[in-house]
């Protein structure tokens, strides 16, 4: 066998890609890098690099058998997969490295198939670009030179929002990694390899919710651990005030007592050198004494500007996990849950409609629901898809431009089971007229074309015909509930097509 590690791994990826969702593939396999392929007789050992310890644990737990089968398929029965967990570190001499590596030997000693298993694991750390093997089980006793004996534990107001709990957080592919890591941390703050834990991702995707869920979980337990949630802006303001009032020592001491420190939106530390420096020292003190640090940022660490390298690199010592835009199922589940929680009575159609159309941001999803509720209360009308389309028009504009008149004609004709060219022909058969009017109605609603252009696409008809069609459809929506639900159904299908 004369495969390169890249080729071998690419073949594996081909197989894996066909077996799991795109999202999972992107999250779990795209970041892995093939390192080497060593052959010894019948044995072929492929080593891939994992970006963090957490990957190793996750792959072992969720993809063990897939990986095993895949490697056997690509490399033959003598194929073995090795993992290198490479953690970039800058100051190993400070004794931090032990804290961030911990290998549970799930498949190692206690499973009979281990020695035959194609999947074997090994953790490697690279302090200076060099890789070397470390023991599989690392105890990580952390000494704490900064803990000042005799500090009285004061009661700390955690500043948490009690609504942000794990219970209320819907899990989806988009946030699975972040959520599992968060839960693991909540169960053992300071005791996992994810310290610090940095959660990053766009606005309104649940970062604040999830990092506070860790806090609420710990606060609800009776471990007596002190929890503090603070935004980086508030941290900055309070630090500036501390300087003004000559109370920096107190400020700094206060933070050093916290067992679980959660700092939201650390990108706002950008450019604030003094604050960063203070935070740097607090970070070191907490981390060294095995306290848990949880951070969030609105972008990946490498894109955060104005933060000192030494601090940025610390942000990445533990685990950096992203939250992504939720898929349709997750959006629907979130809406379902929210409407239940708020006691809003909304039909499944409406929820689907909203989930289809509002895609990029969970805060916006929630906002949409509240807006619908407000309108229905004000107008004393039930929330239906027509209302949703109208009320949320400004939020869903984006989808409007992506449909063409031809696509609308096609879908509408499909719906009425008539040949598509009839809507452009001269015929005045009843069912054709209806399909034509409905298609014109949606062309006006969902595209940006002028009435004249729409008319032209319907066999060169006049713009007044389009106006008439539109009025006729609107009248029927008002007067005929059956017709109305038919229009909603077609509207939904069109929205789906527009995605
Ligand atoms: P971010 O901090 O990423 O900007 P937030 O945590 O403030 O986002 O989330 C915005 C809103 O969406 C919050 O009300 C939050 O409760 C809600 N939310 C976000 N993700 C989820 C989820 N997966 N399940 C339930 N609610 C969510
Ligand atoms: Mg936030």
Coordinates of C-alpha atoms and ligand atoms in Angstrom, one line a residue:
X1 CA 0.0 0.0 0.0
X2 CA 1.5 3.3 -1.0
X3 CA -1.1 5.7 0.0
X4 CA -0.2 9.1 1.4
X5 CA -1.8 10.0 4.7
X6 CA -3.8 12.7 3.0
X7 CA -5.2 10.3 0.4
X8 CA -6.0 7.7 3.0
X9 CA -7.7 10.2 5.2
X10 CA -9.6 11.7 2.2
X11 CA -10.9 8.3 1.4
X12 CA -12.1 7.9 4.9
X13 CA -13.7 11.3 4.8
X14 CA -15.6 10.3 1.7
X15 CA -17.2 7.4 3.5
X16 CA -17.8 9.4 6.7
X17 CA -19.4 12.2 4.8
X18 CA -22.0 9.8 3.3
X19 CA -22.9 8.5 6.8
X20 CA -23.5 11.6 8.9
X21 CA -25.2 15.0 8.5
X22 CA -23.4 17.8 6.8
X23 CA -23.4 19.8 10.1
X24 CA -21.8 17.0 12.1
X25 CA -19.3 16.4 9.4
X26 CA -18.3 20.0 9.4
X27 CA -18.1 20.1 13.1
X28 CA -16.3 16.9 13.9
X29 CA -14.4 15.8 10.8
X30 CA -13.5 18.9 8.8
X31 CA -11.1 20.2 11.4
X32 CA -9.1 17.0 11.6
X33 CA -5.8 16.8 9.8
X34 CA -4.0 13.7 8.6
X35 CA -0.5 13.6 10.0
X36 CA 1.1 10.3 9.0
X37 CA 0.6 6.8 7.7
X38 CA 3.0 4.2 8.9
X39 CA 3.1 0.7 7.5
X40 CA 4.6 -2.3 9.2
X41 CA 3.8 -5.5 7.4
X42 CA 0.1 -5.8 7.4
X43 CA -0.3 -3.0 9.9
X44 CA -1.2 0.5 8.6
X45 CA -1.3 3.2 11.2
X46 CA -3.0 6.4 10.2
X47 CA -2.6 9.3 12.6
X48 CA -4.9 12.3 12.5
X49 CA -4.6 15.5 14.5
X50 CA -7.4 16.6 16.7
X51 CA -7.8 20.2 17.7
X52 CA -8.7 19.5 21.3
X53 CA -9.2 16.9 23.9
X54 CA -12.9 17.3 23.6
X55 CA -12.8 16.0 20.0
X56 CA -11.1 12.9 21.1
X57 CA -13.8 12.2 23.7
X58 CA -16.6 13.1 21.3
X59 CA -15.3 11.0 18.5
X60 CA -14.8 8.0 20.8
X61 CA -18.2 8.3 22.1
X62 CA -20.2 9.0 19.0
X63 CA -18.2 7.8 16.0
X64 CA -16.2 4.9 17.3
X65 CA -17.8 2.3 15.2
X66 CA -18.1 4.4 12.1
X67 CA -14.4 5.2 12.3
X68 CA -13.6 1.7 12.9
X69 CA -15.5 0.4 9.9
X70 CA -14.2 3.2 7.7
X71 CA -10.6 2.7 8.5
X72 CA -11.0 -1.1 7.9
X73 CA -12.6 -0.3 4.6
X74 CA -9.9 2.1 3.5
X75 CA -6.8 0.5 5.0
X76 CA -7.8 -3.1 5.2
X77 CA -8.1 -5.3 8.3
X78 CA -4.7 -4.1 9.5
X79 CA -5.8 -0.5 9.5
X80 CA -5.5 1.5 12.7
X81 CA -6.4 5.0 13.5
X82 CA -4.4 7.1 15.9
X83 CA -5.3 10.4 17.3
X84 CA -2.9 13.2 18.2
X85 CA -4.4 15.8 20.4
X86 CA -2.3 18.8 19.7
X87 CA -2.8 21.6 22.0
X88 CA -0.9 24.8 21.2
X89 CA 0.7 26.2 24.3
X90 CA 3.0 29.1 25.0
X91 CA 4.0 28.7 28.5
X92 CA 4.4 25.1 29.5
X93 CA 7.1 26.1 31.9
X94 CA 4.4 27.6 34.1
X95 CA 3.0 24.2 34.7
X96 CA -0.3 24.7 33.0
X97 CA -0.2 22.0 30.5
X98 CA -1.3 19.2 32.9
X99 CA -4.5 21.0 33.5
X100 CA -5.8 20.9 30.0
X101 CA -5.2 17.3 29.1
X102 CA -7.1 14.4 30.5
X103 CA -7.7 11.2 28.7
X104 CA -10.5 8.9 29.8
X105 CA -9.4 5.5 28.7
X106 CA -12.8 4.3 27.7
X107 CA -11.6 1.9 25.1
X108 CA -8.2 1.4 26.5
X109 CA -7.8 -1.1 29.2
X110 CA -11.3 -2.4 29.9
X111 CA -12.5 -3.4 26.5
X112 CA -11.4 -6.8 25.1
X113 CA -11.3 -5.6 21.5
X114 CA -8.8 -2.9 22.2
X115 CA -5.6 -4.4 20.9
X116 CA -7.4 -5.4 17.7
X117 CA -9.4 -2.2 17.4
X118 CA -8.5 0.0 14.5
X119 CA -9.0 3.0 16.7
X120 CA -6.4 3.6 19.2
X121 CA -5.7 6.8 20.9
X122 CA -2.8 8.8 22.1
X123 CA -2.5 12.4 23.3
X124 CA 0.3 14.6 22.3
X125 CA 1.0 18.1 23.4
X126 CA 3.1 20.5 21.5
X127 CA 4.6 23.2 23.6
X128 CA 7.1 24.4 21.1
X129 CA 6.0 22.9 17.8
X130 CA 7.5 19.6 18.9
X131 CA 5.1 16.7 19.5
X132 CA 5.7 14.1 22.1
X133 CA 3.7 11.4 23.7
X134 CA 2.2 11.8 27.1
X135 CA 0.7 9.4 29.6
X136 CA -2.8 8.4 28.8
X137 CA -4.2 9.2 32.2
X138 CA -3.0 12.5 33.5
X139 CA -3.8 13.5 37.0
X140 CA -3.8 17.2 37.0
X141 CA -3.1 18.5 40.5
X142 CA -2.8 22.2 40.2
X143 CA -0.9 24.1 42.8
X144 CA -2.2 27.5 43.6
X145 CA 0.4 30.1 44.5
X146 CA -2.2 32.8 44.2
X147 CA -4.7 31.6 46.7
X148 CA -4.2 33.7 49.7
X149 CA -4.9 31.8 52.9
X150 CA -7.5 33.2 55.2
X151 CA -9.7 35.0 52.6
X152 CA -13.2 35.1 53.9
X153 CA -15.7 33.8 51.4
X154 CA -18.3 36.5 51.0
X155 CA -21.7 36.0 49.5
X156 CA -21.5 36.9 45.8
X157 CA -24.5 38.0 43.9
X158 CA -24.1 35.9 40.8
X159 CA -26.0 38.3 38.5
X160 CA -27.4 35.4 36.7
X161 CA -30.7 35.5 34.8
X162 CA -32.6 32.5 36.3
X163 CA -34.4 31.8 33.0
X164 CA -31.2 30.8 31.3
X165 CA -31.1 27.2 32.2
X166 CA -30.2 24.0 30.3
X167 CA -33.8 22.9 30.6
X168 CA -34.9 25.8 28.5
X169 CA -32.2 25.4 26.0
X170 CA -33.0 23.5 22.9
X171 CA -30.3 21.3 21.5
X172 CA -29.6 21.0 17.8
X173 CA -26.7 20.2 15.6
X174 CA -25.8 23.9 15.6
X175 CA -25.0 23.9 19.3
X176 CA -24.5 20.3 20.4
X177 CA -20.8 20.6 21.0
X178 CA -21.1 23.9 23.0
X179 CA -24.0 22.5 25.0
X180 CA -22.4 19.2 25.9
X181 CA -19.2 20.9 26.9
X182 CA -21.2 23.5 28.9
X183 CA -23.1 20.7 30.7
X184 CA -19.9 18.8 31.4
X185 CA -18.4 21.9 32.9
X186 CA -21.5 22.6 35.0
X187 CA -21.3 19.2 36.5
X188 CA -17.6 19.5 37.3
X189 CA -16.6 23.2 37.2
X190 CA -12.8 23.4 37.1
X191 CA -12.6 19.6 36.9
X192 CA -12.7 19.1 33.1
X193 CA -10.1 19.8 30.5
X194 CA -12.3 22.6 29.2
X195 CA -10.8 25.4 31.2
X196 CA -11.2 28.0 30.1
X197 CA -14.3 27.3 28.0
X198 CA -14.7 29.8 25.2
X199 CA -18.0 29.8 23.4
X200 CA -18.1 31.9 20.2
X201 CA -20.6 32.6 17.5
X202 CA -22.9 35.2 15.9
X203 CA -25.4 37.4 17.6
X204 CA -28.6 35.8 19.1
X205 CA -27.4 32.2 18.8
X206 CA -27.6 31.4 22.5
X207 CA -24.2 32.1 23.9
X208 CA -25.4 34.2 26.8
X209 CA -28.1 31.7 27.6
X210 CA -25.7 28.7 27.6
X211 CA -22.9 30.2 29.6
X212 CA -25.4 31.4 32.2
X213 CA -26.9 27.9 32.2
X214 CA -23.6 26.7 33.5
X215 CA -23.8 29.3 36.2
X216 CA -27.4 28.5 37.2
X217 CA -26.6 24.9 37.3
X218 CA -23.7 25.4 39.7
X219 CA -25.5 27.9 41.7
X220 CA -28.5 25.6 42.1
X221 CA -26.3 22.8 43.4
X222 CA -25.2 22.9 47.0
X223 CA -21.5 22.8 46.4
X224 CA -21.2 26.3 47.9
X225 CA -19.2 27.4 45.0
X226 CA -19.4 31.1 44.2
X227 CA -20.5 32.0 40.7
X228 CA -20.2 35.3 39.0
X229 CA -21.6 36.3 35.6
X230 CA -20.4 39.5 34.2
X231 CA -20.3 41.1 30.8
X232 CA -16.9 42.3 29.7
X233 CA -18.3 45.9 29.5
X234 CA -19.4 45.7 33.1
X235 CA -16.1 44.3 34.2
X236 CA -14.4 47.2 32.4
X237 CA -16.6 49.8 33.9
X238 CA -16.2 48.5 37.4
X239 CA -12.5 48.3 36.9
X240 CA -12.3 51.9 35.8
X241 CA -14.3 52.9 38.8
X242 CA -12.0 50.9 41.0
X243 CA -9.1 52.8 39.7
X244 CA -10.8 56.1 40.2
X245 CA -11.6 55.2 43.8
X246 CA -8.3 53.6 44.6
X247 CA -9.8 50.3 45.1
X248 CA -8.0 48.1 42.6
X249 CA -6.7 45.8 45.2
X250 CA -10.2 45.1 46.4
X251 CA -11.5 44.7 42.9
X252 CA -8.8 42.2 42.2
X253 CA -9.3 40.3 45.4
X254 CA -13.0 40.0 44.8
X255 CA -12.6 38.3 41.5
X256 CA -10.0 35.9 42.9
X257 CA -12.6 34.5 45.2
X258 CA -14.9 33.3 42.5
X259 CA -15.1 29.6 41.8
X260 CA -16.9 29.9 38.5
X261 CA -16.2 33.2 36.6
X262 CA -18.3 33.7 33.5
X263 CA -17.4 36.6 31.3
X264 CA -19.7 37.5 28.4
X265 CA -18.6 39.1 25.1
X266 CA -14.9 39.2 25.7
X267 CA -14.4 40.9 22.3
X268 CA -15.2 44.1 24.1
X269 CA -11.9 43.8 25.9
X270 CA -10.4 44.7 22.6
X271 CA -8.2 47.8 22.8
X272 CA -8.7 48.2 26.6
X273 CA -5.1 47.4 27.7
X274 CA -5.4 48.1 31.4
X275 CA -8.5 46.1 31.8
X276 CA -6.9 43.3 29.8
X277 CA -3.9 43.3 32.1
X278 CA -6.0 43.1 35.2
X279 CA -8.1 40.3 33.7
X280 CA -4.9 38.5 32.7
X281 CA -3.8 38.3 36.3
X282 CA -7.2 37.3 37.5
X283 CA -7.4 34.7 34.9
X284 CA -4.0 33.2 35.9
X285 CA -4.9 33.2 39.5
X286 CA -8.2 31.5 39.0
X287 CA -6.9 29.0 36.5
X288 CA -3.9 28.1 38.6
X289 CA -6.1 27.3 41.5
X290 CA -8.4 25.1 39.5
X291 CA -11.3 27.6 39.3
X292 CA -13.5 27.5 36.2
X293 CA -13.5 30.2 33.7
X294 CA -16.1 30.5 31.0
X295 CA -16.0 33.1 28.2
X296 CA -18.0 34.1 25.2
X297 CA -17.1 36.0 22.1
X298 CA -19.0 37.0 19.0
X299 CA -16.3 35.6 16.7
X300 CA -13.5 33.0 16.7
X301 CA -10.5 33.9 18.8
X302 CA -8.3 34.5 15.9
X303 CA -10.6 37.3 14.6
X304 CA -10.9 39.1 17.9
X305 CA -9.0 42.4 17.5
X306 CA -7.1 44.4 20.0
X307 CA -6.5 41.7 22.5
X308 CA -3.0 40.9 23.6
X309 CA -1.5 37.7 22.3
X310 CA -0.8 36.2 25.7
X311 CA -4.5 36.7 26.7
X312 CA -5.8 35.4 23.4
X313 CA -3.7 32.3 23.6
X314 CA -5.0 31.7 27.2
X315 CA -8.6 31.9 25.8
X316 CA -7.8 28.8 23.8
X317 CA -6.1 26.7 26.4
X318 CA -9.2 24.7 27.1
X319 CA -12.0 24.3 24.6
X320 CA -13.2 26.8 22.1
X321 CA -16.6 25.7 20.8
X322 CA -18.9 27.5 18.4
X323 CA -22.6 27.9 18.2
X324 CA -23.9 28.1 14.7
X325 CA -27.1 29.2 13.0
X326 CA -29.8 26.6 13.8
X327 CA -31.3 24.4 11.2
X328 CA -35.0 24.3 10.4
X329 CA -35.9 21.5 12.9
X330 CA -34.1 23.3 15.7
X331 CA -35.8 26.6 14.8
X332 CA -39.2 24.9 14.9
X333 CA -38.4 23.2 18.2
X334 CA -37.3 26.5 19.7
X335 CA -40.5 28.2 18.5
X336 CA -42.6 25.4 19.8
X337 CA -41.0 25.6 23.2
X338 CA -41.2 29.4 23.4
X339 CA -44.9 29.5 22.5
X340 CA -45.6 26.8 25.1
X341 CA -43.6 28.7 27.7
X342 CA -45.3 31.9 27.0
X343 CA -48.7 30.3 26.7
X344 CA -49.2 31.6 23.1
X345 CA -51.6 29.6 21.1
X346 CA -50.1 29.3 17.6
X347 CA -50.8 26.6 15.1
X348 CA -48.1 24.4 13.8
X349 CA -48.5 26.0 10.3
X350 CA -47.6 29.4 11.7
X351 CA -44.6 28.1 13.6
X352 CA -43.4 26.3 10.5
X353 CA -43.9 29.5 8.5
X354 CA -41.9 31.5 11.0
X355 CA -39.1 28.9 11.3
X356 CA -38.9 28.7 7.5
X357 CA -38.5 32.4 7.1
X358 CA -36.4 33.6 10.0
X359 CA -33.2 31.8 9.8
X360 CA -30.2 33.6 11.1
X361 CA -30.9 34.5 14.7
X362 CA -32.8 33.0 17.6
X363 CA -33.5 36.3 19.2
X364 CA -35.3 37.3 16.0
X365 CA -37.3 34.1 16.1
X366 CA -38.5 35.0 19.6
X367 CA -39.1 38.6 18.5
X368 CA -41.3 37.4 15.7
X369 CA -43.4 35.3 18.0
X370 CA -43.9 38.2 20.4
X371 CA -44.8 40.5 17.5
X372 CA -47.4 38.0 16.3
X373 CA -48.9 37.8 19.8
X374 CA -49.1 41.6 20.0
X375 CA -50.9 41.8 16.7
X376 CA -53.3 39.1 17.5
X377 CA -54.2 40.7 20.8
X378 CA -54.6 44.2 19.3
X379 CA -56.6 43.1 16.4
X380 CA -58.5 40.4 18.3
X381 CA -57.7 37.9 15.6
X382 CA -56.2 34.5 15.7
X383 CA -52.7 34.2 14.5
X384 CA -52.6 32.5 11.1
X385 CA -50.1 32.3 8.3
X386 CA -51.6 35.2 6.4
X387 CA -51.2 37.4 9.4
X388 CA -47.7 36.1 10.0
X389 CA -46.7 36.9 6.4
X390 CA -48.1 40.4 6.7
X391 CA -46.8 41.2 10.2
X392 CA -43.3 39.7 9.6
X393 CA -43.0 41.1 6.1
X394 CA -39.9 43.2 6.9
X395 CA -38.1 40.3 8.5
X396 CA -38.7 37.9 5.6
X397 CA -38.1 40.1 2.7
X398 CA -34.9 38.3 1.9
X399 CA -36.7 35.3 0.6
X400 CA -38.9 37.3 -1.6
X401 CA -36.2 38.0 -4.2
X402 CA -35.0 34.5 -4.5
X403 CA -38.1 33.1 -6.3
X404 CA -38.7 33.7 -10.0
X405 CA -42.1 34.1 -11.6
X406 CA -41.4 30.9 -13.5
X407 CA -40.8 29.0 -10.3
X408 CA -44.1 30.3 -8.9
X409 CA -46.0 29.3 -12.0
X410 CA -44.4 25.9 -11.9
X411 CA -45.3 25.3 -8.3
X412 CA -48.8 26.7 -8.6
X413 CA -49.5 24.6 -11.7
X414 CA -48.2 21.6 -9.9
X415 CA -50.5 22.3 -7.1
X416 CA -53.5 22.5 -9.4
X417 CA -52.3 19.7 -11.5
X418 CA -52.5 21.6 -14.8
X419 CA -49.8 21.9 -17.5
X420 CA -47.6 24.8 -16.8
X421 CA -47.9 26.5 -20.2
X422 CA -51.6 27.0 -19.8
X423 CA -51.1 29.9 -17.4
X424 CA -49.4 31.7 -20.2
X425 CA -52.0 30.6 -22.9
X426 CA -55.2 32.2 -23.8
X427 CA -57.5 29.6 -22.3
X428 CA -60.3 30.8 -19.9
X429 CA -61.1 27.4 -18.5
X430 CA -62.1 27.9 -14.9
X431 CA -59.3 25.9 -13.2
X432 CA -56.7 27.5 -15.4
X433 CA -58.0 31.0 -14.6
X434 CA -57.8 30.2 -10.9
X435 CA -54.2 28.9 -11.1
X436 CA -53.2 31.9 -13.2
X437 CA -54.7 34.3 -10.7
X438 CA -53.0 32.6 -7.8
X439 CA -49.7 32.5 -9.6
X440 CA -50.1 36.2 -10.4
X441 CA -51.0 36.9 -6.8
X442 CA -47.8 35.2 -5.5
X443 CA -45.7 36.8 -8.2
X444 CA -46.7 40.2 -6.9
X445 CA -46.2 39.1 -3.3
X446 CA -43.0 37.3 -3.5
X447 CA -41.0 38.9 -6.3
X448 CA -40.0 42.5 -6.8
X449 CA -41.2 42.6 -10.4
X450 CA -43.5 45.3 -11.6
X451 CA -47.1 44.5 -12.5
X452 CA -46.2 45.1 -16.1
X453 CA -43.4 42.5 -16.0
X454 CA -45.5 40.0 -14.2
X455 CA -48.2 40.5 -16.9
X456 CA -45.6 39.9 -19.6
X457 CA -44.6 36.6 -18.0
X458 CA -48.2 35.4 -18.2
X459 CA -48.5 35.3 -22.0
X460 CA -48.1 39.1 -22.5
X461 CA -51.1 40.1 -20.4
X462 CA -51.8 43.6 -19.4
X463 CA -50.9 45.0 -15.9
X464 CA -54.6 45.6 -15.2
X465 CA -55.1 41.9 -15.5
X466 CA -52.6 41.3 -12.7
X467 CA -54.3 43.9 -10.5
X468 CA -57.6 42.2 -11.1
X469 CA -56.2 38.8 -10.3
X470 CA -54.7 40.1 -7.1
X471 CA -58.0 41.7 -6.0
X472 CA -59.9 38.6 -6.9
X473 CA -57.6 36.4 -4.8
X474 CA -57.7 38.8 -1.9
X475 CA -61.5 38.8 -2.0
X476 CA -61.7 35.1 -1.9
X477 CA -59.2 34.9 1.0
X478 CA -61.6 37.2 2.9
X479 CA -64.7 35.3 2.1
X480 CA -63.8 31.7 1.7
X481 CA -61.9 29.9 4.5
X482 CA -61.2 26.9 2.3
X483 CA -59.7 29.1 -0.4
X484 CA -57.7 30.9 2.3
X485 CA -56.1 27.7 3.7
X486 CA -55.3 26.6 0.1
X487 CA -53.4 29.9 -0.4
X488 CA -51.6 29.4 2.8
X489 CA -50.6 25.9 1.8
X490 CA -49.3 27.1 -1.5
X491 CA -47.5 30.0 0.2
X492 CA -45.8 27.6 2.5
X493 CA -44.6 25.5 -0.3
X494 CA -43.3 28.5 -2.1
X495 CA -41.4 29.7 0.9
X496 CA -39.9 26.3 1.2
X497 CA -38.8 26.5 -2.4
X498 CA -37.3 29.9 -1.8
X499 CA -34.9 28.6 0.7
Ligands
LIG1 P1 -26.2 35.5 22.1 O1 -25.6 35.7 23.5 O2 -25.5 34.4 21.4 O3 -26.3 36.8 21.4 P2 -28.6 34.8 23.6 O4 -28.1 33.8 24.5 O5 -28.8 36.1 24.1 O6 -27.7 34.9 22.3 O7 -29.9 34.2 22.9 C1 -30.9 35.1 22.3 C2 -32.3 34.5 22.8 O8 -32.5 33.3 22.2 C3 -32.4 34.3 24.3 O9 -33.6 34.7 24.7 C4 -32.2 32.8 24.4 O10 -32.9 32.3 25.5 C5 -32.8 32.3 23.1 N1 -32.1 31.1 22.7 C6 -30.9 31.0 22.0 N2 -30.6 29.7 21.7 C7 -31.6 29.0 22.2 C8 -31.9 27.6 22.3 N3 -31.0 26.7 21.7 N4 -33.0 27.2 22.9 C9 -33.8 28.0 23.5 N5 -33.7 29.4 23.4 C10 -32.6 29.8 22.9
LIG2 MG1 -25.0 37.5 24.4

